PDB file of N, CA and C in Angstrom:
ATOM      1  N   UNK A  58       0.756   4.195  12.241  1.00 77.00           N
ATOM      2  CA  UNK A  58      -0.428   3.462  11.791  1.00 77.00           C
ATOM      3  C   UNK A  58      -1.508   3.506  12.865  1.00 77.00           C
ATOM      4  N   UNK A  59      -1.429   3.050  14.113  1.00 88.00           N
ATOM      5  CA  UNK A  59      -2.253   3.495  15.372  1.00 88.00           C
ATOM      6  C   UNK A  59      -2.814   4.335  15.370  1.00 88.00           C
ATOM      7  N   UNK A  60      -1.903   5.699  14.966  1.00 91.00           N
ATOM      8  CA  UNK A  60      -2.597   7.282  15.390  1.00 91.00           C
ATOM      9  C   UNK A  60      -3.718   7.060  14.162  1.00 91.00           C
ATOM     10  N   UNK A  61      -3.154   6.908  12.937  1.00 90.00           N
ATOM     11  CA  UNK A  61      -4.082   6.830  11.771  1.00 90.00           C
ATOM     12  C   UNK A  61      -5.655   6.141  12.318  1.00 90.00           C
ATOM     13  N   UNK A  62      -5.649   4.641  12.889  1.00 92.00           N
ATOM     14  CA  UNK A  62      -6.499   3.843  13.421  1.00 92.00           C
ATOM     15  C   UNK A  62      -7.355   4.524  14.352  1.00 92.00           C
ATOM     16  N   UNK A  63      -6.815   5.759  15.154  1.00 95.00           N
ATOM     17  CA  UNK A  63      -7.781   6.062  16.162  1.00 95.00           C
ATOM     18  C   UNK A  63      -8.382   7.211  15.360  1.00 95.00           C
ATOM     19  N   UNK A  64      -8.025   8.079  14.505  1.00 95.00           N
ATOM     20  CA  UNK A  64      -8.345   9.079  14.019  1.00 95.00           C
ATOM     21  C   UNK A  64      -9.581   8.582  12.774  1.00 95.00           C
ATOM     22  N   UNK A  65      -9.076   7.830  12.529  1.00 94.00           N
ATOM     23  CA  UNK A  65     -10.442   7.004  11.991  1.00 94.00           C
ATOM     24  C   UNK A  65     -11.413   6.285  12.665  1.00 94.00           C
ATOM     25  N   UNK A  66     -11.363   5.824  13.423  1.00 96.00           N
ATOM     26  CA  UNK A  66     -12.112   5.759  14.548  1.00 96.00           C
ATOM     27  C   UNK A  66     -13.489   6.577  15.063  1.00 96.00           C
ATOM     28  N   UNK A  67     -12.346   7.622  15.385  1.00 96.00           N
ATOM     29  CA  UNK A  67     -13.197   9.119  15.694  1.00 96.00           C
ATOM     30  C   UNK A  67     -13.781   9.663  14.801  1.00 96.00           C
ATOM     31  N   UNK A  68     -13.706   9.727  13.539  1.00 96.00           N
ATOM     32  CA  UNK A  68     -14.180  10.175  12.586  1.00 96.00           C
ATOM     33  C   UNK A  68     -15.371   9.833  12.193  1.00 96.00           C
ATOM     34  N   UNK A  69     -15.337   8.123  11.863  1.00 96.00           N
ATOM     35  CA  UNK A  69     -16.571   7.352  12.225  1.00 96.00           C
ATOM     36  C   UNK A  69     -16.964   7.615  13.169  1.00 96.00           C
ATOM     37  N   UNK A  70     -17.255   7.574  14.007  1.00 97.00           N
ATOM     38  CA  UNK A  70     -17.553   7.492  15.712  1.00 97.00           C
ATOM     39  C   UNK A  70     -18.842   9.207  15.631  1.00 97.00           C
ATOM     40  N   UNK A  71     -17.931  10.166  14.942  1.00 97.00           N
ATOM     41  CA  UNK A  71     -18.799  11.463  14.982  1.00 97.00           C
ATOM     42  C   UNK A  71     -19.083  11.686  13.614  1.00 97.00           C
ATOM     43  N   UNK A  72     -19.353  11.043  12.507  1.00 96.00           N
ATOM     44  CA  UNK A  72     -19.585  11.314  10.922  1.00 96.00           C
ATOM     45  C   UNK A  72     -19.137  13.011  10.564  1.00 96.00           C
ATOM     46  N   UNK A  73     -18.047  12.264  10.517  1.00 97.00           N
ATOM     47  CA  UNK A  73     -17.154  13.441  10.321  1.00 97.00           C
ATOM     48  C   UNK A  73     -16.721  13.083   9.074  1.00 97.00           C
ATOM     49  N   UNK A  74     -17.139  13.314   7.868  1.00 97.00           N
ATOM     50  CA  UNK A  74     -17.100  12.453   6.534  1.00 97.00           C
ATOM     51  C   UNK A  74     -16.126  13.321   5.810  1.00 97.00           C
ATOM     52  N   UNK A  75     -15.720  14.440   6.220  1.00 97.00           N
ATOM     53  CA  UNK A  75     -14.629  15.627   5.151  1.00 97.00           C
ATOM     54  C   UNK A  75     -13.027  15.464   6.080  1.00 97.00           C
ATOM     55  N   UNK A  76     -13.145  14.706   7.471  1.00 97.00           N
ATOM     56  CA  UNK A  76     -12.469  14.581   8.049  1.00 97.00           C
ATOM     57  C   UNK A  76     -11.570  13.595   7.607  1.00 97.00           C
ATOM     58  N   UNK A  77     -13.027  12.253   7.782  1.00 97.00           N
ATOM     59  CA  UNK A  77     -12.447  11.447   7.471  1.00 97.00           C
ATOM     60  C   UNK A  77     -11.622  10.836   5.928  1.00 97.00           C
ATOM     61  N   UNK A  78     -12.176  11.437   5.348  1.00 97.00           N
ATOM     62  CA  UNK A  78     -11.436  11.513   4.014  1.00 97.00           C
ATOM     63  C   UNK A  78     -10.338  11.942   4.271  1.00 97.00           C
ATOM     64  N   UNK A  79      -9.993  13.275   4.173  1.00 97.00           N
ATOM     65  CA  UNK A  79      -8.371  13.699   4.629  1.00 97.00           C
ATOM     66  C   UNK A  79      -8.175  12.773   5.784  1.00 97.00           C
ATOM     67  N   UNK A  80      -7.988  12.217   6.393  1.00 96.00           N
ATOM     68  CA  UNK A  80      -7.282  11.206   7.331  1.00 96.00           C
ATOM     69  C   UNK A  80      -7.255   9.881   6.299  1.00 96.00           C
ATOM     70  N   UNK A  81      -7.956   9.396   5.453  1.00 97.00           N
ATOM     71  CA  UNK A  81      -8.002   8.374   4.806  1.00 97.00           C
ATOM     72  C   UNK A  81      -6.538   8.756   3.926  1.00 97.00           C
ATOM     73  N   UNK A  82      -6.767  10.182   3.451  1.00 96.00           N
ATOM     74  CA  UNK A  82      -5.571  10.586   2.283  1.00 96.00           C
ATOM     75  C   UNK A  82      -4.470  10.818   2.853  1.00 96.00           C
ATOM     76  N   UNK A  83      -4.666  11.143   4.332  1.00 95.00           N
ATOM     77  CA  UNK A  83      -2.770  11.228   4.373  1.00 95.00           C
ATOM     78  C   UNK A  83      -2.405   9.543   5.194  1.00 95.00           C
ATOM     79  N   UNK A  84      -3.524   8.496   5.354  1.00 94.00           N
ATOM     80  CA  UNK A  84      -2.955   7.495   5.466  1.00 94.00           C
ATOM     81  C   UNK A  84      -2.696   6.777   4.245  1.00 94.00           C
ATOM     82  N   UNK A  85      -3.146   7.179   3.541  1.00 94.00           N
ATOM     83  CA  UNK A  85      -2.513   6.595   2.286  1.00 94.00           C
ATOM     84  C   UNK A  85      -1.063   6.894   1.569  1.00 94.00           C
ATOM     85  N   UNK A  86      -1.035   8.207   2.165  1.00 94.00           N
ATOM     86  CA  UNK A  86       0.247   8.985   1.598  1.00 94.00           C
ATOM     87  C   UNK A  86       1.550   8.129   2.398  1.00 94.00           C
ATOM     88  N   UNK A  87       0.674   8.371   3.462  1.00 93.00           N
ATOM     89  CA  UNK A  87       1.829   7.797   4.612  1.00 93.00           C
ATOM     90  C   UNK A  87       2.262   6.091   4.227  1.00 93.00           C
ATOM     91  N   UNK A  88       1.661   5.732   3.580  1.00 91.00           N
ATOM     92  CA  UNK A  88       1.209   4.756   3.326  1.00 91.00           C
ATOM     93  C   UNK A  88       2.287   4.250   2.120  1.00 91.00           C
ATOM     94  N   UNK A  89       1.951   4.787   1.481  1.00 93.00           N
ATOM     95  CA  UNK A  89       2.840   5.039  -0.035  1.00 93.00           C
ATOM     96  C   UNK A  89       4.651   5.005   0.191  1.00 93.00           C
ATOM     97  N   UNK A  90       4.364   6.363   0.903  1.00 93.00           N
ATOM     98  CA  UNK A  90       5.741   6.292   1.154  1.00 93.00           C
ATOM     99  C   UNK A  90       6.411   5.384   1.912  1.00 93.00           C
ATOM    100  N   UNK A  91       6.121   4.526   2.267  1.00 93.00           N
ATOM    101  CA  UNK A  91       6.437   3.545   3.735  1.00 93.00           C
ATOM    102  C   UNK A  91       6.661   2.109   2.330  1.00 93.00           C
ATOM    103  N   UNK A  92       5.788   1.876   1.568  1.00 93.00           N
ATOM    104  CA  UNK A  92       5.928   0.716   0.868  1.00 93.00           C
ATOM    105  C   UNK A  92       5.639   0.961  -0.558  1.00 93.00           C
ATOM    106  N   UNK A  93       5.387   2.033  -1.308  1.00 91.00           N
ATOM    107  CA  UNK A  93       4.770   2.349  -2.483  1.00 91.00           C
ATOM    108  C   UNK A  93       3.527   2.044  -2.398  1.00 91.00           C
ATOM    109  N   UNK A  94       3.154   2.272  -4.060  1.00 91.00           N
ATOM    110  CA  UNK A  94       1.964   1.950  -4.171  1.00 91.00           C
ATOM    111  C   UNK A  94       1.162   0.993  -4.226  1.00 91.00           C
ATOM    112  N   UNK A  95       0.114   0.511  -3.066  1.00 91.00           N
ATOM    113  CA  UNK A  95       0.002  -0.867  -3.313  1.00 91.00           C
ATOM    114  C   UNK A  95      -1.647  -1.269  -3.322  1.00 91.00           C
ATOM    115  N   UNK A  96      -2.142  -2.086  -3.219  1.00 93.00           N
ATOM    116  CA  UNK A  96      -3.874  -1.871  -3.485  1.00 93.00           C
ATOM    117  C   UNK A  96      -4.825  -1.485  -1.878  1.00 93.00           C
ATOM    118  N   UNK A  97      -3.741  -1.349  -0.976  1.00 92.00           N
ATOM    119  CA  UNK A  97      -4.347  -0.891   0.287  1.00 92.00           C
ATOM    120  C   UNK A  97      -4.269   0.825  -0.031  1.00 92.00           C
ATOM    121  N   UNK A  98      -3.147   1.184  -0.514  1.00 93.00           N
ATOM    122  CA  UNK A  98      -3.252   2.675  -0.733  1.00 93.00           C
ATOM    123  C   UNK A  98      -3.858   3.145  -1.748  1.00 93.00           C
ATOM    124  N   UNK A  99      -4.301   2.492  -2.713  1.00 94.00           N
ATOM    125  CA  UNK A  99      -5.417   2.548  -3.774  1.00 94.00           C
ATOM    126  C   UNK A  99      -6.779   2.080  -3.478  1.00 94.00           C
ATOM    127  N   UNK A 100      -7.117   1.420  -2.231  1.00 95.00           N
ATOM    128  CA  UNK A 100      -8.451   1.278  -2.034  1.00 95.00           C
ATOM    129  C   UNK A 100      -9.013   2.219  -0.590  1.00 95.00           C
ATOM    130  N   UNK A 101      -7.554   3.351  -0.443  1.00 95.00           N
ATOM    131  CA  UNK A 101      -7.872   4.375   0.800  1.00 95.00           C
ATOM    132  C   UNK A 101      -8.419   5.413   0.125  1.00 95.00           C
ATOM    133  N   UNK A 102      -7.392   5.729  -0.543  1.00 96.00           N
ATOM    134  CA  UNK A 102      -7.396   7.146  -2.009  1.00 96.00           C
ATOM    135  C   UNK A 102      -9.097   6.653  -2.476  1.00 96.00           C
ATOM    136  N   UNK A 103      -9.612   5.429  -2.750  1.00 96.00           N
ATOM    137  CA  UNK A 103     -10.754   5.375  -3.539  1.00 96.00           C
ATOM    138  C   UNK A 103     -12.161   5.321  -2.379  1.00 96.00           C
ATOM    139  N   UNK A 104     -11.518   5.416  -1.215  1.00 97.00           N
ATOM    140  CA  UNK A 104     -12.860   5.949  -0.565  1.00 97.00           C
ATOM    141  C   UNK A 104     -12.711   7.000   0.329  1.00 97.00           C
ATOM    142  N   UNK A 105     -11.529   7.229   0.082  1.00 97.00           N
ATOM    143  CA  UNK A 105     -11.315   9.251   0.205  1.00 97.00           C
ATOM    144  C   UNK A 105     -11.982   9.641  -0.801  1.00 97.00           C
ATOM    145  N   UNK A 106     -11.974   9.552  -2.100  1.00 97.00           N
ATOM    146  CA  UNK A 106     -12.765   9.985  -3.406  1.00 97.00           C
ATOM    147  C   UNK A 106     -14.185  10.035  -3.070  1.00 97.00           C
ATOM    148  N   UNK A 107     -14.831   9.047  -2.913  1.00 97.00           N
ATOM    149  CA  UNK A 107     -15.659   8.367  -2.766  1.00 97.00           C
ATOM    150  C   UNK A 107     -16.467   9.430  -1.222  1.00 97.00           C
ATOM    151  N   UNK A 108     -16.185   9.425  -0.485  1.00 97.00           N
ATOM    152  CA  UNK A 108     -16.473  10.550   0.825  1.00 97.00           C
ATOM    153  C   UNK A 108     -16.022  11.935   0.345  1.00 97.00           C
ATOM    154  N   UNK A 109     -15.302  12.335  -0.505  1.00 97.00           N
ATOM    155  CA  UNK A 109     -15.272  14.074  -0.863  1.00 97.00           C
ATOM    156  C   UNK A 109     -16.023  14.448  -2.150  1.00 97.00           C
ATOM    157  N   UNK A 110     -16.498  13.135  -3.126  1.00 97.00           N
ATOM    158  CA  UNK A 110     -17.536  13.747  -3.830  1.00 97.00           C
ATOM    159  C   UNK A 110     -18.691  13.774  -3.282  1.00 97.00           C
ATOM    160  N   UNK A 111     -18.928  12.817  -2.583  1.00 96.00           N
ATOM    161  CA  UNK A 111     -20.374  13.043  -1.716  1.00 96.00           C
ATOM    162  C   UNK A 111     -20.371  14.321  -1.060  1.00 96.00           C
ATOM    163  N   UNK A 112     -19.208  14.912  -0.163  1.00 96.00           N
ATOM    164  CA  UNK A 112     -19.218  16.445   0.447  1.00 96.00           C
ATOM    165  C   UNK A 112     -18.949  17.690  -0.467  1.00 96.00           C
ATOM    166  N   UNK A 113     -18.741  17.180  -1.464  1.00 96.00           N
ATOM    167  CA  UNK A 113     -18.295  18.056  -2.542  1.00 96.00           C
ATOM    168  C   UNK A 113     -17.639  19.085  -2.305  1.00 96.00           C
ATOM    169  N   UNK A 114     -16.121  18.604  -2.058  1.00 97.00           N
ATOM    170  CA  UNK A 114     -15.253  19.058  -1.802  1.00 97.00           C
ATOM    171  C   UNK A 114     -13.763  18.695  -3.128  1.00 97.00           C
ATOM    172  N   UNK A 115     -14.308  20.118  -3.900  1.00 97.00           N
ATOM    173  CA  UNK A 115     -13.486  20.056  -5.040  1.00 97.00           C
ATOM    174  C   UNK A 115     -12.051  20.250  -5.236  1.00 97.00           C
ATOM    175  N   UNK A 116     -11.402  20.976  -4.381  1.00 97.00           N
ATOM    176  CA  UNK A 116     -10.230  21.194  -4.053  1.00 97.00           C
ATOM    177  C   UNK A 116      -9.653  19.854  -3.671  1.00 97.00           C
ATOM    178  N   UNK A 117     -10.210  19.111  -2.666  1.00 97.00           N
ATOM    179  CA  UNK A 117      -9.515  17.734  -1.889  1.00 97.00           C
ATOM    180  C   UNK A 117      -9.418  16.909  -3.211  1.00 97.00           C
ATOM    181  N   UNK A 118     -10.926  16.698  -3.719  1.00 97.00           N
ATOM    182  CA  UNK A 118     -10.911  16.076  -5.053  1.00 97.00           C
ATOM    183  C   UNK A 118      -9.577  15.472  -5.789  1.00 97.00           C
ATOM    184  N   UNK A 119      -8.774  17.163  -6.103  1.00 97.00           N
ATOM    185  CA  UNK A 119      -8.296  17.191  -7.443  1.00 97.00           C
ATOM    186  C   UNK A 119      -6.961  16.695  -6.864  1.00 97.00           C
ATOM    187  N   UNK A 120      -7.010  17.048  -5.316  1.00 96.00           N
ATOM    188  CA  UNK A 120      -5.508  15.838  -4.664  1.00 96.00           C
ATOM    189  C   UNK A 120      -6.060  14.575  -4.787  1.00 96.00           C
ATOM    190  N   UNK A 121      -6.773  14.162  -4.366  1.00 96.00           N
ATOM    191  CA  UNK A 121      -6.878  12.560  -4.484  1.00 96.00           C
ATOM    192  C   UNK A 121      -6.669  12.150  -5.653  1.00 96.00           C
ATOM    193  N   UNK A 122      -7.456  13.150  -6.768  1.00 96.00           N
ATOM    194  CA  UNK A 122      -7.149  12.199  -8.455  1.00 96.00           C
ATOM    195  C   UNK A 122      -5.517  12.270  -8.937  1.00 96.00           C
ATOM    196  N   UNK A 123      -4.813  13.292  -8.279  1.00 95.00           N
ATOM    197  CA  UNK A 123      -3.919  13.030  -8.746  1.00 95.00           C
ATOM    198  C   UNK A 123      -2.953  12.264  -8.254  1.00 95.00           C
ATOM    199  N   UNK A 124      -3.355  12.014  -6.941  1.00 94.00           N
ATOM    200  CA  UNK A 124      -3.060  11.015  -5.981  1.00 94.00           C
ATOM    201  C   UNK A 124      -2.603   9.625  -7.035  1.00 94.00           C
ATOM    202  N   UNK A 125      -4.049   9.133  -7.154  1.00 92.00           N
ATOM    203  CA  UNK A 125      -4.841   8.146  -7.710  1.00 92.00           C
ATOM    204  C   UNK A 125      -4.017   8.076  -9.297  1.00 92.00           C
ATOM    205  N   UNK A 126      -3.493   8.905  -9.944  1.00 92.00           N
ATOM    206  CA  UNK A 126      -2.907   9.186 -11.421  1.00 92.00           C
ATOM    207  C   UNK A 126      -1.627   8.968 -10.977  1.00 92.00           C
ATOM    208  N   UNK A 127      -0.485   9.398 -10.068  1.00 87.00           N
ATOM    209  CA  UNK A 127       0.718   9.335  -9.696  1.00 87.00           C
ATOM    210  C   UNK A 127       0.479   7.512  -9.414  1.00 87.00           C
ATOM    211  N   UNK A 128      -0.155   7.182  -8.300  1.00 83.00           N
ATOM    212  CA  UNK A 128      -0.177   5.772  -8.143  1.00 83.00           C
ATOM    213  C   UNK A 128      -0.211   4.555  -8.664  1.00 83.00           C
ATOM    214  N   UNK A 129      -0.810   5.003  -9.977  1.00 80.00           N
ATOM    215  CA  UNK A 129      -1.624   4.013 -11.366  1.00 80.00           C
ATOM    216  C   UNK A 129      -0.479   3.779 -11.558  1.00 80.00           C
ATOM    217  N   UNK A 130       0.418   4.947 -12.366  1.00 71.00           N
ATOM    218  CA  UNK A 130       1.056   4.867 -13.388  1.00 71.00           C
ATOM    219  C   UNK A 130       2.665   4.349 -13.147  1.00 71.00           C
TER     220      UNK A 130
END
């Protein structure tokens, strides 16, 4: 969780906004797996979304939605 904390950090720190998304998504993953799905890993996934449509980054996209579809359901 730390490493996650500093890597976000840095990310902010240098608007590193395609970064920080993938660091948002595998703390969520990491996240998931550690406790399931819960509304902290559904409100990471939703501003990973949220930072890769703005970079428009369609590939990351279509992991997060399905992210976001595995998690719902």
């Amino acid at each position: 969780q730390r490493c996650f904390e500093q890597a976000l950090s840095q990310c902010r720190a240098h608007d590193l906004r395609l970064d920080l998304a993938r660091t948002l998504r595998c703390s969520a993953e990491a996240f998931m797996q550690m406790h399931g799905p819960t509304e902290q890993s559904q409100f990471l996934l939703s501003e990973a979304h949220t930072l890769l449509s703005a970079c428009h980054a369609p590939l990351d996209l279509r992991t997060i939605e399905a992210l976001l579809a595995a998690s719902s359901s």
